[in-house]
Amino acid sequence: IRSGTYTSTSWRGEITTVQNASASARVIFQSESGNPADVVINVPGTSSDNYIVKFNKANHVTFKNLTFVNTNTSYGRIFDFASTSSEDSIVNCSLTGATSTTSSTTGELAIVYSNQYTGSNVVFYKNVFNNGAMWVRWYGTGSSSWATGGKFIENTFNMTNSGYYGTYMYYHSNTKFLKNTFNYTGTGVFYGLYTYYGENGMDFAENTFNMNSTSTLYPFYLYYTNYYASTSGFNGNGPTIRKNIINTTNTSGTTVGMYTYYCHYMTVTDNIFNCNSTTGAIQLQGPLYYCRESRAEGNTFNFTASSSGGISNTSGCLYTGGNTWPDTVQKNIFNLKTAGGTIDWYTVYYGGNTGSTMNNNELNFTNTTGSSYCRIQYAMGAEFTKNKIKMNSTSGLMYGMYLHGTTSHAGA
């Protein structure tokens, strides 16, 4: 495509099946110069055509080295993936959406959109996403029909005073987020990476999150992960959360460094969480909350409230989802520091009857006037062994081992 800025609606297009396109004979749309800034396609969406490019059963199509802009504040999609479109790719493009903080999950303002989508192996590589109410809405059909094999690699995702969900992933399988950078600055509630029913080999690795907020912030939100795929036991494709770096700053809002719920056969390894606030609370739900035969190992949690903000994990580092679903939390470091707030930290909360362990972890509590609690609740058959607990305070109460509850509990 020759250099220029193109605004005519004739640049909006729907691509259907391309005869004879294949992995070795791709259809490629790219800038003539190879510079994305040289070709700008700026077309607003409409209620009937909310996209610039729609893939509808289109396979082996690539857009490369281009700039796309849709800043319509009602209909702001750029790419729409429909039906079974597969093996497509978006490479080294600049994608700019509208500025909006709507909490709607329908994705009218998602830069990349899919719904009832059952295609596979679409790749997004080295693109820059700017604003939109969502960067990505990736949505399959249901619990047995997934959006499969989406790959997001080395992209940069930017939000400034925009967005409610960064990525909104639902009914998806074998999704990969690798070596991406997520940047957010804003004053509203924000979920960075939100996934619901992510199945079969989901992998989030070596991503960096830089998030600054004055409101509620969830960098990592994992809900019902590998839930359907593992109903009959481990299928060999457990999700992995590994080597990510999560950097957050907040003032008065609550930051939840990581939120997990009903994640089956998951491994959470070698991640670093640097969460900072002033008067806002810092929380962790997990790393293994209501999980099944999952493992968290080698992670570092640096939670610091510079003023009176509290630090808590009231759901437990280990909260097993069932009496026969043992989980392991080991060799992690928890550095918890506040200048006067309460540190209320549950290590094991409902340990199940069989095999759950929390061992060889370091828990470091630093406080001034606030109280600090290291709790074990309803541990049951879980082991809490070889952990190092260190507490420092100026004048606040310190509970190095606060044991509570012997009532048995069975998860769902």
CSV table of C-alpha atoms in Angstrom, one decimal:
chain,number,residue,atom,x,y,z
A,1,ILE,CA,0.0,0.0,0.0
A,2,ARG,CA,1.4,3.4,-1.0
A,3,SER,CA,2.2,5.9,1.7
A,4,GLY,CA,-0.7,8.1,2.7
A,5,THR,CA,-3.6,8.7,5.0
A,6,TYR,CA,-6.8,6.9,3.9
A,7,THR,CA,-10.1,7.9,5.5
A,8,SER,CA,-12.7,6.9,2.9
A,9,THR,CA,-15.2,4.2,4.1
A,10,SER,CA,-14.2,2.3,1.0
A,11,TRP,CA,-11.1,1.3,3.1
A,12,ARG,CA,-13.4,-0.7,5.3
A,13,GLY,CA,-13.5,-4.3,4.3
A,14,GLU,CA,-14.6,-7.8,5.0
A,15,ILE,CA,-12.4,-10.7,4.0
A,16,THR,CA,-14.0,-14.1,3.4
A,17,THR,CA,-12.4,-17.3,2.2
A,18,VAL,CA,-9.5,-16.7,-0.1
A,19,GLN,CA,-9.1,-19.4,-2.8
A,20,ASN,CA,-5.8,-21.2,-2.7
A,21,ALA,CA,-4.4,-19.2,0.3
A,22,SER,CA,-2.2,-21.4,2.5
A,23,ALA,CA,0.7,-21.3,4.9
A,24,SER,CA,3.1,-21.1,2.0
A,25,ALA,CA,0.9,-18.8,-0.1
A,26,ARG,CA,-0.3,-16.1,2.3
A,27,VAL,CA,-2.3,-13.0,1.4
A,28,ILE,CA,-0.3,-10.0,2.7
A,29,PHE,CA,-1.4,-6.4,3.0
A,30,GLN,CA,1.6,-4.2,4.0
A,31,SER,CA,3.0,-0.7,3.6
A,32,GLU,CA,5.2,-0.2,0.6
A,33,SER,CA,7.9,1.5,2.7
A,34,GLY,CA,7.8,-1.0,5.5
A,35,ASN,CA,7.2,1.8,8.0
A,36,PRO,CA,3.8,1.6,9.8
A,37,ALA,CA,3.6,5.4,10.1
A,38,ASP,CA,3.6,5.9,6.4
A,39,VAL,CA,0.2,4.2,5.8
A,40,VAL,CA,-2.6,5.4,8.1
A,41,ILE,CA,-6.1,3.9,7.6
A,42,ASN,CA,-8.4,6.0,9.7
A,43,VAL,CA,-12.0,4.9,9.3
A,44,PRO,CA,-14.7,5.3,12.1
A,45,GLY,CA,-17.0,2.4,12.8
A,46,THR,CA,-20.8,2.4,12.5
A,47,SER,CA,-23.6,0.6,14.1
A,48,SER,CA,-23.8,-1.8,11.2
A,49,ASP,CA,-20.1,-2.0,10.3
A,50,ASN,CA,-18.2,-1.8,13.5
A,51,TYR,CA,-14.7,-2.6,12.2
A,52,ILE,CA,-12.1,-1.6,9.7
A,53,VAL,CA,-11.2,-5.1,8.8
A,54,LYS,CA,-13.4,-8.1,9.4
A,55,PHE,CA,-12.1,-11.7,9.0
A,56,ASN,CA,-15.0,-14.0,8.2
A,57,LYS,CA,-13.8,-17.5,7.5
A,58,ALA,CA,-10.6,-15.9,6.2
A,59,ASN,CA,-7.5,-18.0,6.5
A,60,HIS,CA,-3.8,-17.2,6.0
A,61,VAL,CA,-4.2,-13.4,5.7
A,62,THR,CA,-1.6,-11.0,7.1
A,63,PHE,CA,-1.7,-7.3,7.8
A,64,LYS,CA,1.8,-5.9,8.3
A,65,ASN,CA,3.6,-2.6,8.9
A,66,LEU,CA,0.4,-0.4,8.9
A,67,THR,CA,-1.4,2.1,11.1
A,68,PHE,CA,-5.1,1.7,11.9
A,69,VAL,CA,-7.2,4.3,13.7
A,70,ASN,CA,-10.8,4.1,14.8
A,71,THR,CA,-11.6,6.6,17.6
A,72,ASN,CA,-15.3,6.6,17.2
A,73,THR,CA,-16.6,6.6,20.8
A,74,SER,CA,-19.6,4.4,20.1
A,75,TYR,CA,-18.2,1.9,17.5
A,76,GLY,CA,-14.5,1.7,17.9
A,77,ARG,CA,-13.3,-1.8,16.7
A,78,ILE,CA,-10.5,-2.2,14.3
A,79,PHE,CA,-10.3,-6.0,13.7
A,80,ASP,CA,-13.2,-8.3,14.0
A,81,PHE,CA,-12.5,-12.0,13.9
A,82,ALA,CA,-15.6,-14.0,13.1
A,83,SER,CA,-16.6,-17.6,12.6
A,84,THR,CA,-13.7,-20.0,11.9
A,85,SER,CA,-11.0,-17.6,10.6
A,86,SER,CA,-7.7,-19.2,11.3
A,87,GLU,CA,-3.9,-18.8,10.7
A,88,ASP,CA,-4.2,-15.1,10.3
A,89,SER,CA,-1.7,-12.5,11.6
A,90,ILE,CA,-1.3,-8.9,12.5
A,91,VAL,CA,2.4,-7.9,12.5
A,92,ASN,CA,4.1,-4.7,13.5
A,93,CYS,CA,1.0,-2.5,13.2
A,94,SER,CA,0.0,0.5,15.2
A,95,LEU,CA,-3.6,0.2,16.4
A,96,THR,CA,-5.4,3.2,18.1
A,97,GLY,CA,-8.9,3.1,19.5
A,98,ALA,CA,-11.2,5.5,21.3
A,99,THR,CA,-10.6,6.8,24.8
A,100,SER,CA,-13.3,5.3,27.0
A,101,THR,CA,-13.7,3.8,30.5
A,102,THR,CA,-16.9,1.9,29.9
A,103,SER,CA,-17.2,-1.3,31.9
A,104,SER,CA,-19.3,-2.9,29.2
A,105,THR,CA,-18.1,-6.4,28.2
A,106,THR,CA,-19.8,-6.4,24.8
A,107,GLY,CA,-16.7,-5.0,23.2
A,108,GLU,CA,-18.1,-2.2,21.0
A,109,LEU,CA,-14.9,-0.3,21.7
A,110,ALA,CA,-12.4,-3.2,21.7
A,111,ILE,CA,-9.5,-2.7,19.3
A,112,VAL,CA,-9.5,-6.4,18.5
A,113,TYR,CA,-12.8,-8.2,18.8
A,114,SER,CA,-14.3,-11.7,18.5
A,115,ASN,CA,-17.5,-13.2,19.6
A,116,GLN,CA,-18.9,-16.8,19.1
A,117,TYR,CA,-15.5,-17.3,17.5
A,118,THR,CA,-14.1,-20.8,16.9
A,119,GLY,CA,-11.1,-20.2,14.8
A,120,SER,CA,-7.5,-21.0,15.7
A,121,ASN,CA,-3.9,-19.9,15.6
A,122,VAL,CA,-4.2,-16.2,15.0
A,123,VAL,CA,-1.0,-14.3,15.8
A,124,PHE,CA,-0.4,-10.7,17.0
A,125,TYR,CA,3.3,-9.9,16.9
A,126,LYS,CA,5.1,-6.7,17.7
A,127,ASN,CA,2.1,-4.4,17.5
A,128,VAL,CA,1.4,-1.3,19.5
A,129,PHE,CA,-2.2,-1.0,21.0
A,130,ASN,CA,-3.3,2.4,22.1
A,131,ASN,CA,-6.4,3.0,24.3
A,132,GLY,CA,-9.8,1.6,23.4
A,133,ALA,CA,-12.1,0.5,26.1
A,134,MET,CA,-10.4,-2.9,25.7
A,135,TRP,CA,-7.3,-3.9,23.8
A,136,VAL,CA,-8.6,-7.3,23.1
A,137,ARG,CA,-11.9,-9.1,23.5
A,138,TRP,CA,-11.3,-12.8,22.6
A,139,TYR,CA,-14.5,-14.8,23.1
A,140,GLY,CA,-15.3,-18.3,22.0
A,141,THR,CA,-18.7,-20.1,21.8
A,142,GLY,CA,-19.0,-22.1,25.0
A,143,SER,CA,-17.5,-24.7,27.3
A,144,SER,CA,-16.8,-27.2,24.5
A,145,SER,CA,-16.1,-24.8,21.6
A,146,TRP,CA,-13.2,-22.5,22.1
A,147,ALA,CA,-11.3,-19.6,20.5
A,148,THR,CA,-8.1,-21.7,20.1
A,149,GLY,CA,-4.5,-20.9,19.9
A,150,GLY,CA,-4.4,-17.1,19.9
A,151,LYS,CA,-0.9,-15.9,20.3
A,152,PHE,CA,0.1,-12.4,21.5
A,153,ILE,CA,3.9,-12.0,21.3
A,154,GLU,CA,6.1,-9.0,22.0
A,155,ASN,CA,3.3,-6.4,21.7
A,156,THR,CA,3.0,-3.2,23.6
A,157,PHE,CA,-0.4,-2.4,25.1
A,158,ASN,CA,-0.9,1.2,26.2
A,159,MET,CA,-3.8,2.8,28.1
A,160,THR,CA,-4.0,6.4,29.4
A,161,ASN,CA,-7.2,7.4,31.2
A,162,SER,CA,-9.0,4.8,29.2
A,163,GLY,CA,-10.1,1.2,29.6
A,164,TYR,CA,-11.9,-0.9,32.2
A,165,TYR,CA,-10.7,-4.3,30.9
A,166,GLY,CA,-7.4,-4.5,29.1
A,167,THR,CA,-7.8,-8.0,27.7
A,168,TYR,CA,-11.1,-9.7,28.2
A,169,MET,CA,-10.7,-13.4,27.4
A,170,TYR,CA,-13.6,-15.9,27.6
A,171,TYR,CA,-14.0,-19.5,26.5
A,172,HIS,CA,-10.5,-19.6,25.0
A,173,SER,CA,-8.0,-22.4,24.7
A,174,ASN,CA,-4.2,-22.7,24.3
A,175,THR,CA,-3.8,-18.9,24.4
A,176,LYS,CA,-0.3,-17.5,24.7
A,177,PHE,CA,0.8,-14.1,26.0
A,178,LEU,CA,4.6,-14.0,25.7
A,179,LYS,CA,7.0,-11.1,26.2
A,180,ASN,CA,4.4,-8.3,26.0
A,181,THR,CA,4.4,-5.0,27.8
A,182,PHE,CA,1.2,-3.7,29.4
A,183,ASN,CA,1.2,0.0,30.4
A,184,TYR,CA,-1.7,1.7,32.2
A,185,THR,CA,-2.2,5.1,33.8
A,186,GLY,CA,-5.7,6.1,35.0
A,187,THR,CA,-8.1,6.9,37.7
A,188,GLY,CA,-10.8,4.3,37.2
A,189,VAL,CA,-11.2,0.6,38.0
A,190,PHE,CA,-9.0,-1.5,35.7
A,191,TYR,CA,-8.3,-5.1,35.0
A,192,GLY,CA,-5.1,-5.6,33.1
A,193,LEU,CA,-5.3,-9.3,31.9
A,194,TYR,CA,-8.7,-10.8,32.6
A,195,THR,CA,-9.4,-14.4,31.7
A,196,TYR,CA,-12.4,-16.5,32.3
A,197,TYR,CA,-12.5,-20.2,31.2
A,198,GLY,CA,-9.0,-20.3,29.7
A,199,GLU,CA,-8.3,-23.9,28.9
A,200,ASN,CA,-5.6,-26.3,27.6
A,201,GLY,CA,-2.1,-25.1,27.8
A,202,MET,CA,-2.7,-21.4,28.4
A,203,ASP,CA,0.7,-19.7,28.9
A,204,PHE,CA,1.4,-16.2,30.2
A,205,ALA,CA,5.2,-15.8,30.3
A,206,GLU,CA,7.8,-13.0,30.5
A,207,ASN,CA,5.3,-10.2,30.3
A,208,THR,CA,5.9,-6.9,32.0
A,209,PHE,CA,3.0,-4.9,33.6
A,210,ASN,CA,3.5,-1.2,34.5
A,211,MET,CA,0.3,0.1,36.0
A,212,ASN,CA,-0.4,3.3,37.8
A,213,SER,CA,-3.8,4.1,39.3
A,214,THR,CA,-5.8,5.9,42.0
A,215,SER,CA,-8.6,3.4,42.0
A,216,THR,CA,-9.1,-0.4,42.1
A,217,LEU,CA,-6.5,-2.2,40.1
A,218,TYR,CA,-6.2,-5.9,39.1
A,219,PRO,CA,-3.1,-6.5,37.0
A,220,PHE,CA,-3.7,-10.3,36.8
A,221,TYR,CA,-7.2,-11.8,37.1
A,222,LEU,CA,-7.5,-15.6,36.5
A,223,TYR,CA,-11.0,-17.2,36.9
A,224,TYR,CA,-12.0,-20.8,36.3
A,225,THR,CA,-8.7,-21.6,34.5
A,226,ASN,CA,-8.5,-25.1,33.0
A,227,TYR,CA,-11.8,-25.9,34.7
A,228,TYR,CA,-13.7,-27.7,32.0
A,229,ALA,CA,-10.7,-29.3,30.4
A,230,SER,CA,-9.7,-31.0,33.6
A,231,THR,CA,-13.1,-32.2,34.9
A,232,SER,CA,-11.9,-35.8,34.3
A,233,GLY,CA,-8.4,-35.2,35.7
A,234,PHE,CA,-5.2,-33.7,34.5
A,235,ASN,CA,-5.1,-33.6,30.7
A,236,GLY,CA,-1.4,-32.8,30.4
A,237,ASN,CA,-1.9,-29.2,29.4
A,238,GLY,CA,-2.1,-27.2,32.6
A,239,PRO,CA,-1.8,-23.4,32.5
A,240,THR,CA,1.5,-21.7,33.3
A,241,ILE,CA,2.1,-18.2,34.7
A,242,ARG,CA,5.8,-17.8,34.6
A,243,LYS,CA,8.6,-15.1,34.7
A,244,ASN,CA,6.2,-12.1,34.6
A,245,ILE,CA,7.1,-8.8,36.2
A,246,ILE,CA,4.2,-6.8,37.7
A,247,ASN,CA,4.9,-3.2,38.7
A,248,THR,CA,2.0,-1.2,40.2
A,249,THR,CA,1.7,2.1,42.0
A,250,ASN,CA,-1.5,3.3,43.6
A,251,THR,CA,-2.5,6.1,46.0
A,252,SER,CA,-5.9,5.5,47.7
A,253,GLY,CA,-7.2,2.7,45.6
A,254,THR,CA,-7.0,-1.0,46.3
A,255,THR,CA,-4.5,-3.1,44.3
A,256,VAL,CA,-5.0,-6.8,44.0
A,257,GLY,CA,-1.6,-8.0,42.8
A,258,MET,CA,-2.9,-11.4,41.6
A,259,TYR,CA,-6.4,-12.9,41.7
A,260,THR,CA,-6.9,-16.6,41.1
A,261,TYR,CA,-10.0,-18.7,41.5
A,262,TYR,CA,-10.7,-22.3,40.5
A,263,CYS,CA,-7.5,-22.7,38.6
A,264,HIS,CA,-6.8,-26.4,38.0
A,265,TYR,CA,-3.3,-28.0,37.4
A,266,MET,CA,-1.8,-24.5,37.2
A,267,THR,CA,1.9,-23.6,37.8
A,268,VAL,CA,2.8,-20.1,38.9
A,269,THR,CA,6.6,-19.8,38.9
A,270,ASP,CA,9.3,-17.2,39.0
A,271,ASN,CA,7.1,-14.1,38.9
A,272,ILE,CA,7.9,-10.8,40.6
A,273,PHE,CA,5.2,-8.6,42.0
A,274,ASN,CA,6.3,-5.1,42.9
A,275,CYS,CA,3.1,-3.4,44.3
A,276,ASN,CA,3.3,0.0,46.0
A,277,SER,CA,0.7,2.3,47.5
A,278,THR,CA,0.3,5.1,50.0
A,279,THR,CA,-3.0,4.9,51.8
A,280,GLY,CA,-4.5,2.3,49.5
A,281,ALA,CA,-4.7,-1.4,50.4
A,282,ILE,CA,-2.6,-4.0,48.7
A,283,GLN,CA,-4.1,-7.5,48.5
A,284,LEU,CA,-3.3,-10.9,47.1
A,285,GLN,CA,-5.9,-13.5,46.4
A,286,GLY,CA,-3.7,-16.6,46.0
A,287,PRO,CA,-1.4,-17.4,44.4
A,288,LEU,CA,-3.4,-20.6,44.8
A,289,TYR,CA,-7.0,-19.7,45.9
A,290,TYR,CA,-9.5,-22.5,45.4
A,291,CYS,CA,-7.2,-24.3,43.1
A,292,ARG,CA,-6.7,-28.0,42.2
A,293,GLU,CA,-3.4,-29.8,42.2
A,294,SER,CA,-1.5,-26.6,41.4
A,295,ARG,CA,1.9,-25.3,42.3
A,296,ALA,CA,3.3,-21.8,43.1
A,297,GLU,CA,7.1,-21.8,43.4
A,298,GLY,CA,9.9,-19.2,43.2
A,299,ASN,CA,7.8,-16.1,43.1
A,300,THR,CA,8.6,-12.9,44.9
A,301,PHE,CA,5.9,-10.6,46.3
A,302,ASN,CA,7.1,-7.1,47.2
A,303,PHE,CA,4.1,-5.3,48.7
A,304,THR,CA,4.9,-1.8,50.2
A,305,ALA,CA,2.5,0.8,51.6
A,306,SER,CA,4.4,4.0,52.2
A,307,SER,CA,1.8,5.4,54.5
A,308,SER,CA,-1.2,3.8,56.3
A,309,GLY,CA,-2.3,1.4,53.6
A,310,GLY,CA,-3.0,-2.1,54.8
A,311,ILE,CA,-1.6,-5.3,53.3
A,312,SER,CA,-3.7,-8.5,53.3
A,313,ASN,CA,-4.3,-11.9,51.9
A,314,THR,CA,-7.5,-13.0,53.6
A,315,SER,CA,-8.2,-15.9,51.2
A,316,GLY,CA,-4.8,-17.6,51.9
A,317,CYS,CA,-1.7,-18.2,49.8
A,318,LEU,CA,-3.0,-21.8,49.7
A,319,TYR,CA,-6.7,-22.5,49.8
A,320,THR,CA,-7.4,-25.8,48.3
A,321,GLY,CA,-10.6,-26.3,46.3
A,322,GLY,CA,-11.3,-29.8,47.5
A,323,ASN,CA,-10.2,-32.3,50.2
A,324,THR,CA,-8.5,-34.5,47.6
A,325,TRP,CA,-7.0,-31.7,45.5
A,326,PRO,CA,-3.5,-31.1,47.0
A,327,ASP,CA,-1.7,-27.9,46.1
A,328,THR,CA,1.9,-26.8,46.8
A,329,VAL,CA,3.2,-23.3,47.7
A,330,GLN,CA,7.0,-23.5,48.1
A,331,LYS,CA,10.2,-21.4,47.8
A,332,ASN,CA,8.4,-18.1,47.5
A,333,ILE,CA,9.3,-14.8,49.1
A,334,PHE,CA,6.7,-12.5,50.6
A,335,ASN,CA,8.1,-9.0,51.6
A,336,LEU,CA,5.2,-7.1,53.3
A,337,LYS,CA,5.8,-3.6,54.5
A,338,THR,CA,3.6,-0.8,55.7
A,339,ALA,CA,4.0,2.4,57.7
A,340,GLY,CA,1.2,2.0,60.2
A,341,GLY,CA,-1.4,-0.1,58.4
A,342,THR,CA,-2.4,-3.6,59.3
A,343,ILE,CA,-0.7,-6.6,57.7
A,344,ASP,CA,-3.2,-9.5,57.8
A,345,TRP,CA,-1.7,-12.4,56.0
A,346,TYR,CA,-3.3,-15.9,55.7
A,347,THR,CA,-0.8,-18.5,54.7
A,348,VAL,CA,-2.9,-21.7,54.6
A,349,TYR,CA,-6.7,-21.2,54.7
A,350,TYR,CA,-8.5,-24.5,54.3
A,351,GLY,CA,-5.8,-27.0,53.5
A,352,GLY,CA,-7.9,-30.1,52.6
A,353,ASN,CA,-7.3,-33.6,53.8
A,354,THR,CA,-4.7,-34.8,51.4
A,355,GLY,CA,-1.2,-33.6,50.6
A,356,SER,CA,-1.3,-29.8,50.4
A,357,THR,CA,2.0,-28.2,51.5
A,358,MET,CA,3.3,-24.7,52.1
A,359,ASN,CA,7.0,-25.1,52.7
A,360,ASN,CA,10.4,-23.4,52.4
A,361,ASN,CA,8.9,-19.9,52.0
A,362,GLU,CA,10.2,-16.7,53.4
A,363,LEU,CA,7.7,-14.3,55.0
A,364,ASN,CA,9.0,-10.9,56.0
A,365,PHE,CA,6.8,-8.4,57.9
A,366,THR,CA,7.8,-4.8,58.5
A,367,ASN,CA,5.5,-2.4,60.3
A,368,THR,CA,5.6,0.7,62.5
A,369,THR,CA,2.4,1.1,64.7
A,370,GLY,CA,0.0,-1.2,62.9
A,371,SER,CA,-0.6,-4.9,63.9
A,372,SER,CA,0.9,-7.8,61.9
A,373,TYR,CA,-0.7,-11.2,61.7
A,374,CYS,CA,0.7,-14.4,60.1
A,375,ARG,CA,-2.3,-16.7,60.1
A,376,ILE,CA,-3.1,-20.4,59.6
A,377,GLN,CA,-6.8,-21.2,59.4
A,378,TYR,CA,-8.5,-24.5,59.1
A,379,ALA,CA,-5.2,-26.1,58.0
A,380,MET,CA,-6.6,-29.6,58.4
A,381,GLY,CA,-4.2,-32.1,56.6
A,382,ALA,CA,-2.0,-29.4,55.1
A,383,GLU,CA,1.7,-29.2,56.0
A,384,PHE,CA,3.2,-25.8,57.0
A,385,THR,CA,6.9,-26.6,57.3
A,386,LYS,CA,10.4,-25.1,57.0
A,387,ASN,CA,9.1,-21.6,56.4
A,388,LYS,CA,11.0,-18.6,57.7
A,389,ILE,CA,8.9,-15.9,59.3
A,390,LYS,CA,10.5,-12.6,60.3
A,391,MET,CA,8.7,-9.7,61.9
A,392,ASN,CA,9.8,-6.1,62.6
A,393,SER,CA,7.7,-3.4,64.2
A,394,THR,CA,8.2,-0.1,66.1
A,395,SER,CA,5.3,-0.4,68.5
A,396,GLY,CA,2.6,-2.5,66.7
A,397,LEU,CA,1.4,-5.9,67.8
A,398,MET,CA,3.0,-8.9,66.1
A,399,TYR,CA,1.6,-12.4,65.8
A,400,GLY,CA,4.2,-14.6,64.3
A,401,MET,CA,2.0,-17.6,64.1
A,402,TYR,CA,-1.7,-17.1,64.6
A,403,LEU,CA,-3.6,-20.4,64.5
A,404,HIS,CA,-7.3,-20.6,64.2
A,405,GLY,CA,-10.0,-23.2,63.4
A,406,THR,CA,-10.1,-26.9,63.4
A,407,THR,CA,-13.5,-27.4,61.7
A,408,SER,CA,-13.2,-29.6,58.7
A,409,HIS,CA,-13.9,-28.2,55.3
A,410,ALA,CA,-14.6,-29.7,51.9
A,411,GLY,CA,-14.3,-27.5,48.8
A,412,ALA,CA,-16.7,-27.7,45.9
